[in-house]
Short mmCIF file of C-alpha atoms (C1' of nucleotides) in Angstrom, two decimals:
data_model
loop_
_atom_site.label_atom_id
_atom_site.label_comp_id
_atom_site.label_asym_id
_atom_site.label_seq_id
_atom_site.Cartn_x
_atom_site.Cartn_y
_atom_site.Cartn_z
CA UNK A 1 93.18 98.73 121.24
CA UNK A 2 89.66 98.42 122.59
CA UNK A 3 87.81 95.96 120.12
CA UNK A 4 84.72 96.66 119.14
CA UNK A 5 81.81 94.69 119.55
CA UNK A 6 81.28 93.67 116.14
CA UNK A 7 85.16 92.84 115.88
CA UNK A 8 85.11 90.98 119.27
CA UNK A 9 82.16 88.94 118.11
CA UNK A 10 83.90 87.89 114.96
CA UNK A 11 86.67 86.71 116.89
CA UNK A 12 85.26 84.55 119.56
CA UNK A 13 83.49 82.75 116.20
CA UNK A 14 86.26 82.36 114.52
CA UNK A 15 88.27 80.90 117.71
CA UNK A 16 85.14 78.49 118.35
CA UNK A 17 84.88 77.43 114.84
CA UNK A 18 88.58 76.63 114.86
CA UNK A 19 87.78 75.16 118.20
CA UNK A 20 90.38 77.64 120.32
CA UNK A 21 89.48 80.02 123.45
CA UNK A 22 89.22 83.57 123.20
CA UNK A 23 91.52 84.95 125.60
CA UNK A 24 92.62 88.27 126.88
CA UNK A 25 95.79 87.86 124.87
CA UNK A 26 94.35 87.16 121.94
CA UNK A 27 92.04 89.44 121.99
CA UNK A 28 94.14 92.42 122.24
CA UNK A 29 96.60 91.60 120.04
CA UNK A 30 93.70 91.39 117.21
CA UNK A 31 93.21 94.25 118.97
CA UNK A 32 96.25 96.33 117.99
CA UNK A 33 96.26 95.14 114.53
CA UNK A 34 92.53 96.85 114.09
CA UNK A 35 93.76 99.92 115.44
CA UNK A 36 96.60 100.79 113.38
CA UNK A 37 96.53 99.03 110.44
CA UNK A 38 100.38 99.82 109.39
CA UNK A 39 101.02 95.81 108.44
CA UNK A 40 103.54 95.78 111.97
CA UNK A 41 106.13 93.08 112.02
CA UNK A 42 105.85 90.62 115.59
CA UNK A 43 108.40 92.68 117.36
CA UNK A 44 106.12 96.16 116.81
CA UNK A 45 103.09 94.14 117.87
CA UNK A 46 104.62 93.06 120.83
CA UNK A 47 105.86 96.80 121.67
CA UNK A 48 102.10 98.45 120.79
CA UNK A 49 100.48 95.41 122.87
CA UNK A 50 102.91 95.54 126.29
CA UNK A 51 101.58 99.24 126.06
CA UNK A 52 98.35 98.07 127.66
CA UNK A 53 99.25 94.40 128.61
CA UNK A 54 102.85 95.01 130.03
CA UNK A 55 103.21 91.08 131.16
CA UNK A 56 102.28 90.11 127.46
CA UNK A 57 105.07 88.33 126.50
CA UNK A 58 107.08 87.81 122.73
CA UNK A 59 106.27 84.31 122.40
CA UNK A 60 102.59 84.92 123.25
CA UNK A 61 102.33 87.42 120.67
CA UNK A 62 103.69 85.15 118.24
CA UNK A 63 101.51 82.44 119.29
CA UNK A 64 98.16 84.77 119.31
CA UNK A 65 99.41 86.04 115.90
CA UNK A 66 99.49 82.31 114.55
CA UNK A 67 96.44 82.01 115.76
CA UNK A 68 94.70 84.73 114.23
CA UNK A 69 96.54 83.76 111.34
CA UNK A 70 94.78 79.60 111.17
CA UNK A 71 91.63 81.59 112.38
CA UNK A 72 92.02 83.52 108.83
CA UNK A 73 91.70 86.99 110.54
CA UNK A 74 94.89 88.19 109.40
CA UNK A 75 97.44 87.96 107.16
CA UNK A 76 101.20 87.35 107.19
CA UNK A 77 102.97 88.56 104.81
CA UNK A 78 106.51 88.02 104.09
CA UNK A 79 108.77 90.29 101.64
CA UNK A 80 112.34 87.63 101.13
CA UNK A 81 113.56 86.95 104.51
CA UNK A 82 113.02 90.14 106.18
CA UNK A 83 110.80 89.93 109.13
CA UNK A 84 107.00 88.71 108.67
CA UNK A 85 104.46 91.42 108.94
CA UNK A 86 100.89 91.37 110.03
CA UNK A 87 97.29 93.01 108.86
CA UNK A 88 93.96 92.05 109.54
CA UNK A 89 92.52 90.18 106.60
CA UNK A 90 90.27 92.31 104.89
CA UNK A 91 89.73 89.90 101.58
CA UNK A 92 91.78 89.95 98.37
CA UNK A 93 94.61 92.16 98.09
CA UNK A 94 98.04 92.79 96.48
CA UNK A 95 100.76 94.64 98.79
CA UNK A 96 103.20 97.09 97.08
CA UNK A 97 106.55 97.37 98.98
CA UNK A 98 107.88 101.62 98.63
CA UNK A 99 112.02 101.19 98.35
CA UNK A 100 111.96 104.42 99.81
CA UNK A 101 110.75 104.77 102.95
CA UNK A 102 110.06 100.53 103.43
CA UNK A 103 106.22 101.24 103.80
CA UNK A 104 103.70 98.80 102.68
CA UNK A 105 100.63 99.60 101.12
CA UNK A 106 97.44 97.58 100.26
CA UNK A 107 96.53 97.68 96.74
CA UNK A 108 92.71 96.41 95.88
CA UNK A 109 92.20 94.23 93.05
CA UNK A 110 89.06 94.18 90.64
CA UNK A 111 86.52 91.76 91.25
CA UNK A 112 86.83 88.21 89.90
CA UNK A 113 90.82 89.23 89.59
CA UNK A 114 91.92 85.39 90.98
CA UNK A 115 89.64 84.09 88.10
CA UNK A 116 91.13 86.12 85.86
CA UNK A 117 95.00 85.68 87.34
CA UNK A 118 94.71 82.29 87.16
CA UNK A 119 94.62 81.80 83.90
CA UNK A 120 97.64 82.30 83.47
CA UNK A 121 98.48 78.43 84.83
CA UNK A 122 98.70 75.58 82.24
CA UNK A 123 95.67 73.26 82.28
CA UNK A 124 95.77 70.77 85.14
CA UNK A 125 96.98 73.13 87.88
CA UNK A 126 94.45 74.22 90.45
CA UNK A 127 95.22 76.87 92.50
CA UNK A 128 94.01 77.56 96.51
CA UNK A 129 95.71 80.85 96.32
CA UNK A 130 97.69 83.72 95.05
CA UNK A 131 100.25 86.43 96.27
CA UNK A 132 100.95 89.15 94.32
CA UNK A 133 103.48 92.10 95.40
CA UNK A 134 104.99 94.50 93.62
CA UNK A 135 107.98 96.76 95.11
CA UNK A 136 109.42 100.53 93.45
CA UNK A 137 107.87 104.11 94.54
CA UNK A 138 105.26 104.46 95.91
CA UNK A 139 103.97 108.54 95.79
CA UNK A 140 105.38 110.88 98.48
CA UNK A 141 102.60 112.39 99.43
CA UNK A 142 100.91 110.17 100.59
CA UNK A 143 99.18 109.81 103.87
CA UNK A 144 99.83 107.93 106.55
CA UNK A 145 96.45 105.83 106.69
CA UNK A 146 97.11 104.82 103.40
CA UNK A 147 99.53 102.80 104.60
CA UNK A 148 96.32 99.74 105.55
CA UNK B 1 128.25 70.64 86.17
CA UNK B 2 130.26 71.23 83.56
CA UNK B 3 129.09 75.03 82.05
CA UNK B 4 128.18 75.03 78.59
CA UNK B 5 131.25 77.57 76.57
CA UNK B 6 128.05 80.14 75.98
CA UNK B 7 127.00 80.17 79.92
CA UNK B 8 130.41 80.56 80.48
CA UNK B 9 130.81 83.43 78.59
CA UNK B 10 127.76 84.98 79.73
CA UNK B 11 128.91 84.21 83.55
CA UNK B 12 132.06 85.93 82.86
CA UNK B 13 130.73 88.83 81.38
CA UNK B 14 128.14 89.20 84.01
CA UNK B 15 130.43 89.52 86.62
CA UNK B 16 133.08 91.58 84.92
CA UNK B 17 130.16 93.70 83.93
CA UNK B 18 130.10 94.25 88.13
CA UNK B 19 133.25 94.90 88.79
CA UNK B 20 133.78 90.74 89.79
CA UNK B 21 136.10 88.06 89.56
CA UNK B 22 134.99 84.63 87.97
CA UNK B 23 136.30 82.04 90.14
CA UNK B 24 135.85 78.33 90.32
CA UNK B 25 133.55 78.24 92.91
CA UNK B 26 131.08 80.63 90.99
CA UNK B 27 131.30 78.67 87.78
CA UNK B 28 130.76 75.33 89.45
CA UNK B 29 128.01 77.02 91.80
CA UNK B 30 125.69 78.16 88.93
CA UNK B 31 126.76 75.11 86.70
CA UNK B 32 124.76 73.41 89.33
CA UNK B 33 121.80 75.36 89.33
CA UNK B 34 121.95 74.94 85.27
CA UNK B 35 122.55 70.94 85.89
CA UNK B 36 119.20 70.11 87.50
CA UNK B 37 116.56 73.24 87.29
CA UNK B 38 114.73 72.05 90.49
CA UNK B 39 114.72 75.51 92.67
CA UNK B 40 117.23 73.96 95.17
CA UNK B 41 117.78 75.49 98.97
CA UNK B 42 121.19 76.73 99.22
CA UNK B 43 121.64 73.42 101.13
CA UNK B 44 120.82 71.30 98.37
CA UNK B 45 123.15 73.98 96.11
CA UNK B 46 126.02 72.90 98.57
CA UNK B 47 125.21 69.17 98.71
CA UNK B 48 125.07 69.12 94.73
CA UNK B 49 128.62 71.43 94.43
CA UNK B 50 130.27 69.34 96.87
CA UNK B 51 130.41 66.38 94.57
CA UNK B 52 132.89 67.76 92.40
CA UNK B 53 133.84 70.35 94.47
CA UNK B 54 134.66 68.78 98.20
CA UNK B 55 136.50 71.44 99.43
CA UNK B 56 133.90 74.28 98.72
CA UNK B 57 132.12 75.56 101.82
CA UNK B 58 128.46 76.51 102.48
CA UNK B 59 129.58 79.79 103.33
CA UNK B 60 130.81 79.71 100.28
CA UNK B 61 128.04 78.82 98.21
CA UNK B 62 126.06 81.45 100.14
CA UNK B 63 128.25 83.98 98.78
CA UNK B 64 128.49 82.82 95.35
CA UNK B 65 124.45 82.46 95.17
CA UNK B 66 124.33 85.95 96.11
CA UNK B 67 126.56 87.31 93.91
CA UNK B 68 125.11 85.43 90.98
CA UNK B 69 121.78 86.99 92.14
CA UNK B 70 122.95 90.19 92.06
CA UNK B 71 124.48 90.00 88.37
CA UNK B 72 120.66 88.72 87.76
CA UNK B 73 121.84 85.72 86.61
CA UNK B 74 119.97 83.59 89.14
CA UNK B 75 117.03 84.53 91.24
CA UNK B 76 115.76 83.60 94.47
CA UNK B 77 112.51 82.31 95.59
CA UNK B 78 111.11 82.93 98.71
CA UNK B 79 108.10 81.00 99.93
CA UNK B 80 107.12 82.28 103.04
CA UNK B 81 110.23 81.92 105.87
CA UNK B 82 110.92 78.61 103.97
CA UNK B 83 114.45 78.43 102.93
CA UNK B 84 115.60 80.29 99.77
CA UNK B 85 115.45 78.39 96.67
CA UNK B 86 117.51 79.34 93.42
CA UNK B 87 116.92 79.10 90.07
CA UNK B 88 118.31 80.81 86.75
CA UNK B 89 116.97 83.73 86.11
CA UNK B 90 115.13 82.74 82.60
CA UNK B 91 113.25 86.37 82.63
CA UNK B 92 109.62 86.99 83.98
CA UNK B 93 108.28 83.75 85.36
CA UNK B 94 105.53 83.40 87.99
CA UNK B 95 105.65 80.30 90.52
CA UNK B 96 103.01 77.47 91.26
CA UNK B 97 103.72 75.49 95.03
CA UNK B 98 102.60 71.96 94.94
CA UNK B 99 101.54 71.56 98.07
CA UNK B 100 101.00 67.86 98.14
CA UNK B 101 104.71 67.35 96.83
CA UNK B 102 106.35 70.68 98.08
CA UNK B 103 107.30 71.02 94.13
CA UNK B 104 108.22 74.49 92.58
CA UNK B 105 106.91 74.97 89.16
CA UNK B 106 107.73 77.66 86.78
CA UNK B 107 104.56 79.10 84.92
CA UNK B 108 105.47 81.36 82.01
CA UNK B 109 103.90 84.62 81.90
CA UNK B 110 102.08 86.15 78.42
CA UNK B 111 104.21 88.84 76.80
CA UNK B 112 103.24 91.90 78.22
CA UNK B 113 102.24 91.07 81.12
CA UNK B 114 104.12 93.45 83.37
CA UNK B 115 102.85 95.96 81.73
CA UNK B 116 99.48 94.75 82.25
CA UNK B 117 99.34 93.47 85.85
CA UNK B 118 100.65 97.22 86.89
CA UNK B 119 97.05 98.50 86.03
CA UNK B 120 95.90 97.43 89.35
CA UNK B 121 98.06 99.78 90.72
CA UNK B 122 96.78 103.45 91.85
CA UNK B 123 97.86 106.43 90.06
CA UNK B 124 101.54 107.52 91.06
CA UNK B 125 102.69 103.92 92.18
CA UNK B 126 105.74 102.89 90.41
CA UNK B 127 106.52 99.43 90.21
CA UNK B 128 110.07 98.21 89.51
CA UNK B 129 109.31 94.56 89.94
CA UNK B 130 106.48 92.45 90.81
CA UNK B 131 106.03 88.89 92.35
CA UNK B 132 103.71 86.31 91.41
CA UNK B 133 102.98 83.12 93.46
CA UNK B 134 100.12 80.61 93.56
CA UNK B 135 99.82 77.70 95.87
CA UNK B 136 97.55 74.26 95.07
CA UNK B 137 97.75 71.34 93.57
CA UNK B 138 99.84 70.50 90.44
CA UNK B 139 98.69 67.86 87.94
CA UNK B 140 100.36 64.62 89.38
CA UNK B 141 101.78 62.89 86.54
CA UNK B 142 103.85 66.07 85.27
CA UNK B 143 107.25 65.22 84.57
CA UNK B 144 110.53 65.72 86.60
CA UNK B 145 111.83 68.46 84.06
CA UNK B 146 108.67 70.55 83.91
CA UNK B 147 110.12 71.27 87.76
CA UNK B 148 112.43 74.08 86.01
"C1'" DC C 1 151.78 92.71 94.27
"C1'" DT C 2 147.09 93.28 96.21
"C1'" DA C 3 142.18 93.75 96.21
"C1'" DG C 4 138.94 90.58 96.31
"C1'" DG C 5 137.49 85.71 97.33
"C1'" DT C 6 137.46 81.47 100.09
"C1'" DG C 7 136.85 78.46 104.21
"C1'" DC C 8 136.06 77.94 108.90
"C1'" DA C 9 133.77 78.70 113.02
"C1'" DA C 10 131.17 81.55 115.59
"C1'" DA C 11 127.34 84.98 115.80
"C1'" DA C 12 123.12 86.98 114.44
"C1'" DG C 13 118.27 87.31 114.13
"C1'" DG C 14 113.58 85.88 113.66
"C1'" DT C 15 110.81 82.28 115.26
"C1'" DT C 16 109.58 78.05 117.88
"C1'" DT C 17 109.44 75.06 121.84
"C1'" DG C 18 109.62 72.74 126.57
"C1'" DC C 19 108.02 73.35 130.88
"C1'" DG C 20 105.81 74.85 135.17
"C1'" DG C 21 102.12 77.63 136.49
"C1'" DT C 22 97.44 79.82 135.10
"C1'" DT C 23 92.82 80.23 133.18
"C1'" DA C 24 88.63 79.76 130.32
"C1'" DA C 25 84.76 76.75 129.70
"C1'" DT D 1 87.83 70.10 136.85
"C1'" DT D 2 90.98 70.06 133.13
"C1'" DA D 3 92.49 70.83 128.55
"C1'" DA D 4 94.11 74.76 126.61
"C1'" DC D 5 96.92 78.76 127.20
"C1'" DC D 6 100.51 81.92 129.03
"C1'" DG D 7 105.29 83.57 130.20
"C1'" DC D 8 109.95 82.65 130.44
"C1'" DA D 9 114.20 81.10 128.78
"C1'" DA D 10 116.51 78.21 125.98
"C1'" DA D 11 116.73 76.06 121.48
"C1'" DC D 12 116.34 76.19 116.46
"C1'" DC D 13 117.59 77.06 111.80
"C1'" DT D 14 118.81 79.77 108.02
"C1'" DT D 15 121.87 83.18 106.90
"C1'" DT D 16 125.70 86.45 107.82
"C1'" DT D 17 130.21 87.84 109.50
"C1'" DG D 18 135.17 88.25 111.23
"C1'" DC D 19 139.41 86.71 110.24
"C1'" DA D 20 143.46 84.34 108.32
"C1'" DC D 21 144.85 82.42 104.15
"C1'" DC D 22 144.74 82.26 99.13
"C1'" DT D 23 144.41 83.65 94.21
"C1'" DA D 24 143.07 86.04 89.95
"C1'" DG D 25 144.37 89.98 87.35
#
DNA sequence: CTAGGTGCAAAAGGTTTGCGGTTAA
DNA sequence: TTAACCGCAAACCTTTTGCACCTAG
């Protein structure tokens, strides 16, 4: 869960540009999503970050994940009404959901992809962003640290 | 709220084609989402039924949203952990959030373009369905009924 | 007749919040 | 020093469920 120094660095920025503290908690929860990048819902956080921290509580982990979230360090990402997951935000990407085993993988897109995506919207609309998921099967075989 | 004899028809078809009863409440429930093609909350689905139909419950409506969803006569939108919204299921469609207005707009895809959008996908990833959102700002002066 | 559907109220489940005590700057 | 943050428990809000009654086939 140990950040790295680059990582930690690009957190305390982030905080201060956003004018927020870096703290212990939210450190480490940034932390555990850099170390096992498996897009964890709040309730898996909070299990992998009491590991180290055991008086972290739920509600700080939600707050530290909202945080990192306005702070545009990670991502939430929400498939219907199932529970929210988390990943680090690692630029433009499309999540495929696998039916089978309820895994979520990252899928890059091509360069220039939300120029290209948006043209799809009649003239007038301007978008901020997109979300694209897919869901079906994903291949079997595939490894765990796929699974970003 | 009154359903058109064809939407009728294809209600009742729908759900015999499932093994399920047409009853009042499911007529009147998707007559309303045919009525006014806003992408109402199940909320607003109950407000709207209750007119005619004062007796009908929200659990109700609940139930009779889902089943339509599951004949794929109506889908449902979700926008983060934002209530559902429903909206008849007028095939492959991608979404645009105002977010100035909180408006849902439909934005019809070009033929093909399932087909085409599963190209970002690796080799071996099979996608059954895909979802496709943007978020922005919507020309102002668009018309009520372009909210389908 | 009877399996399936409805209505009510209560529960579930993820997330947020109020508050008293703590901590980073 | 003090505004921001944490931890706890309770509240919130959408959605689901158990159960008794009803109704379509």
């Amino acid at each position: 869960m140990k950040l790295s120094t680059n990582a930690k660095h690009e957190l305390e920025e982030a905080l201060v540009t956003n004018g927020l503290r870096a703290t212990r908690q939210r450190e480490h929860v940034y932390g555990v999503l850099l170390t096992q990048r498996d897009h964890p819902t709040a309730d898996e956080v909070y299990a992998r970050a009491k590991q180290a921290m055991p008086s972290i509580s739920l509600a700080t982990v939600y707050n530290c994940l909202e945080t990192l979230v306005e702070c545009e360090l990670v991502k939430k990402l929400n498939y219907e009404r199932e529970p929210s997951r988390f990943c680090p935000n690692d630029g433009e990407h499309a999540h495929f959901l696998d039916e089978a085993t309820g895994r979520v993988f990252d899928i890059d897109l091509p360069e220039n992809f939300m120029r290209e995506i948006t043209n799809v919207l009649p003239q007038g609309f301007e978008a901020k962003k997109f979300k694209l998921s897919f869901s079906g099967y994903a291949p079997k075989d595939l490894a765990g640290d796929h699974c970003v």
